[in-house]
Amino acid sequence: MTGYEPRPIDPAALGELRATDDAGRPCRPFTADEGGHPLRCCLRGNEPGERIALVSYAPLRRWAAATGASPGAYDEQGPVFLHAEACSGPGTDPEREGYPFSRPGALRTVRRYDAHGRIVGGRLLEIPAEEAKGFDAALDEAFADPEVVLAHVRAVEYGCFHFEVRRP
């Protein structure tokens, strides 16, 4: 079990990204030869043969548009995988507890943002053997700062956005 709710990309945003991504490029779906690409629509790895797409996504820009924040230079976009067609979103997988796309030893950044959309801190997390406890500790630390309203978890190696967590 996790102490925080990892949020997938919002279904309305997914619909837009499946047409044109946040860099203004058309979506180009493909059939995956292999599995394991981290799908941000349902927070699981894809299966071989599934139709997926790699698109550019600007999570802070989309959050700011909904909240009236103005992140300025902190607005960034990066690659994310998603199903090429609408899916059922995150489900309950009895074999997988904890945070998505988590494996011991992997490096993640946990970036903290205030209500204006500005970065107010962050930390590097090397996921420990007890994965959920490691994420919970990093997020406890983030939300101990009363200015922090949301945190983004990203992969270090590719800079990919993995998921968002909002203040509980």
PDB file of C-alpha atoms in Angstrom, residues 39-129:
ATOM      1  CA  LEU A  39       2.120   3.951 -19.689  1.00  0.00           C
ATOM      2  CA  ARG A  40       1.046   7.172 -17.965  1.00  0.00           C
ATOM      3  CA  CYS A  41      -2.628   6.629 -18.776  1.00  0.00           C
ATOM      4  CA  CYS A  42      -2.992   3.522 -16.625  1.00  0.00           C
ATOM      5  CA  LEU A  43       0.268   3.544 -14.615  1.00  0.00           C
ATOM      6  CA  ARG A  44       1.474   0.132 -15.772  1.00  0.00           C
ATOM      7  CA  GLY A  45       3.919  -1.249 -18.296  1.00  0.00           C
ATOM      8  CA  ASN A  46       2.601  -2.104 -21.740  1.00  0.00           C
ATOM      9  CA  GLU A  47       2.287  -5.649 -23.063  1.00  0.00           C
ATOM     10  CA  PRO A  48       3.912  -6.664 -26.368  1.00  0.00           C
ATOM     11  CA  GLY A  49       1.503  -6.096 -29.246  1.00  0.00           C
ATOM     12  CA  GLU A  50      -0.367  -3.216 -27.624  1.00  0.00           C
ATOM     13  CA  ARG A  51      -0.886  -0.002 -29.620  1.00  0.00           C
ATOM     14  CA  ILE A  52       0.915   2.788 -27.815  1.00  0.00           C
ATOM     15  CA  ALA A  53       2.351   6.226 -28.558  1.00  0.00           C
ATOM     16  CA  LEU A  54       5.287   8.283 -27.351  1.00  0.00           C
ATOM     17  CA  VAL A  55       4.264  11.922 -26.998  1.00  0.00           C
ATOM     18  CA  SER A  56       5.588  15.116 -25.454  1.00  0.00           C
ATOM     19  CA  TYR A  57       3.747  16.089 -22.271  1.00  0.00           C
ATOM     20  CA  ALA A  58       3.879  19.291 -20.202  1.00  0.00           C
ATOM     21  CA  PRO A  59       2.327  18.339 -16.836  1.00  0.00           C
ATOM     22  CA  LEU A  60       3.005  21.606 -15.030  1.00  0.00           C
ATOM     23  CA  ARG A  61       1.620  23.670 -17.934  1.00  0.00           C
ATOM     24  CA  ARG A  62      -1.609  21.681 -17.880  1.00  0.00           C
ATOM     25  CA  TRP A  63      -1.916  21.910 -14.077  1.00  0.00           C
ATOM     26  CA  ALA A  64      -1.238  25.667 -14.249  1.00  0.00           C
ATOM     27  CA  ALA A  65      -3.934  26.165 -16.889  1.00  0.00           C
ATOM     28  CA  ALA A  66      -6.461  24.488 -14.584  1.00  0.00           C
ATOM     29  CA  THR A  67      -5.406  26.370 -11.435  1.00  0.00           C
ATOM     30  CA  GLY A  68      -4.406  29.804 -12.738  1.00  0.00           C
ATOM     31  CA  ALA A  69      -0.769  29.344 -11.717  1.00  0.00           C
ATOM     32  CA  SER A  70       2.042  30.800 -13.785  1.00  0.00           C
ATOM     33  CA  PRO A  71       5.102  28.538 -13.722  1.00  0.00           C
ATOM     34  CA  GLY A  72       7.101  30.662 -16.172  1.00  0.00           C
ATOM     35  CA  ALA A  73      10.492  29.134 -16.845  1.00  0.00           C
ATOM     36  CA  TYR A  74       9.651  26.065 -14.720  1.00  0.00           C
ATOM     37  CA  ASP A  75       7.262  24.847 -17.413  1.00  0.00           C
ATOM     38  CA  GLU A  76       8.851  21.836 -19.059  1.00  0.00           C
ATOM     39  CA  GLN A  77       7.791  19.032 -21.326  1.00  0.00           C
ATOM     40  CA  GLY A  78       9.120  15.583 -21.921  1.00  0.00           C
ATOM     41  CA  PRO A  79       8.400  12.159 -23.352  1.00  0.00           C
ATOM     42  CA  VAL A  80       5.670   9.879 -22.035  1.00  0.00           C
ATOM     43  CA  PHE A  81       4.151   6.652 -23.312  1.00  0.00           C
ATOM     44  CA  LEU A  82       0.396   6.149 -23.392  1.00  0.00           C
ATOM     45  CA  HIS A  83      -2.121   3.809 -24.953  1.00  0.00           C
ATOM     46  CA  ALA A  84      -2.966   4.898 -28.499  1.00  0.00           C
ATOM     47  CA  GLU A  85      -6.675   4.539 -27.691  1.00  0.00           C
ATOM     48  CA  ALA A  86      -8.588   5.258 -24.496  1.00  0.00           C
ATOM     49  CA  CYS A  87      -8.040   2.653 -21.790  1.00  0.00           C
ATOM     50  CA  SER A  88      -9.701   1.943 -18.470  1.00  0.00           C
ATOM     51  CA  GLY A  89      -7.029   3.828 -16.506  1.00  0.00           C
ATOM     52  CA  PRO A  90      -5.270   2.533 -13.405  1.00  0.00           C
ATOM     53  CA  GLY A  91      -6.744  -0.674 -12.122  1.00  0.00           C
ATOM     54  CA  THR A  92      -6.243  -2.811  -9.116  1.00  0.00           C
ATOM     55  CA  ASP A  93      -3.487  -5.294  -9.756  1.00  0.00           C
ATOM     56  CA  PRO A  94      -3.242  -7.670  -6.785  1.00  0.00           C
ATOM     57  CA  GLU A  95       0.270  -8.621  -7.875  1.00  0.00           C
ATOM     58  CA  ARG A  96       1.510  -5.012  -7.841  1.00  0.00           C
ATOM     59  CA  GLU A  97       1.328  -2.857  -4.763  1.00  0.00           C
ATOM     60  CA  GLY A  98       3.134   0.387  -4.247  1.00  0.00           C
ATOM     61  CA  TYR A  99       4.150   3.096  -6.644  1.00  0.00           C
ATOM     62  CA  PRO A 100       4.144   2.664 -10.420  1.00  0.00           C
ATOM     63  CA  PHE A 101       7.319   2.119 -12.432  1.00  0.00           C
ATOM     64  CA  SER A 102       9.245   1.372  -9.264  1.00  0.00           C
ATOM     65  CA  ARG A 103      12.188  -0.963  -9.004  1.00  0.00           C
ATOM     66  CA  PRO A 104      14.940  -1.051  -6.402  1.00  0.00           C
ATOM     67  CA  GLY A 105      18.041   0.864  -7.466  1.00  0.00           C
ATOM     68  CA  ALA A 106      16.286   3.056 -10.055  1.00  0.00           C
ATOM     69  CA  LEU A 107      16.867   6.787  -9.732  1.00  0.00           C
ATOM     70  CA  ARG A 108      13.987   9.252  -9.551  1.00  0.00           C
ATOM     71  CA  THR A 109      13.678  12.950  -8.915  1.00  0.00           C
ATOM     72  CA  VAL A 110      10.882  14.191  -6.698  1.00  0.00           C
ATOM     73  CA  ARG A 111      10.324  17.839  -7.649  1.00  0.00           C
ATOM     74  CA  ARG A 112       8.245  20.052  -5.396  1.00  0.00           C
ATOM     75  CA  TYR A 113       6.064  22.895  -6.666  1.00  0.00           C
ATOM     76  CA  ASP A 114       4.236  25.724  -4.915  1.00  0.00           C
ATOM     77  CA  ALA A 115       0.804  27.143  -5.772  1.00  0.00           C
ATOM     78  CA  HIS A 116       2.396  29.451  -8.383  1.00  0.00           C
ATOM     79  CA  GLY A 117       3.982  26.507 -10.197  1.00  0.00           C
ATOM     80  CA  ARG A 118       7.520  27.329  -9.116  1.00  0.00           C
ATOM     81  CA  ILE A 119      10.000  24.687  -8.013  1.00  0.00           C
ATOM     82  CA  VAL A 120      10.539  24.995  -4.268  1.00  0.00           C
ATOM     83  CA  GLY A 121      12.812  22.017  -3.851  1.00  0.00           C
ATOM     84  CA  GLY A 122      13.415  18.485  -4.835  1.00  0.00           C
ATOM     85  CA  ARG A 123      15.443  15.457  -4.106  1.00  0.00           C
ATOM     86  CA  LEU A 124      17.084  12.543  -5.773  1.00  0.00           C
ATOM     87  CA  LEU A 125      15.628   9.208  -4.736  1.00  0.00           C
ATOM     88  CA  GLU A 126      17.398   5.929  -5.277  1.00  0.00           C
ATOM     89  CA  ILE A 127      14.530   3.521  -4.840  1.00  0.00           C
ATOM     90  CA  PRO A 128      15.349   1.208  -1.919  1.00  0.00           C
ATOM     91  CA  ALA A 129      14.448  -2.470  -1.542  1.00  0.00           C
TER      92      ALA A 129
END
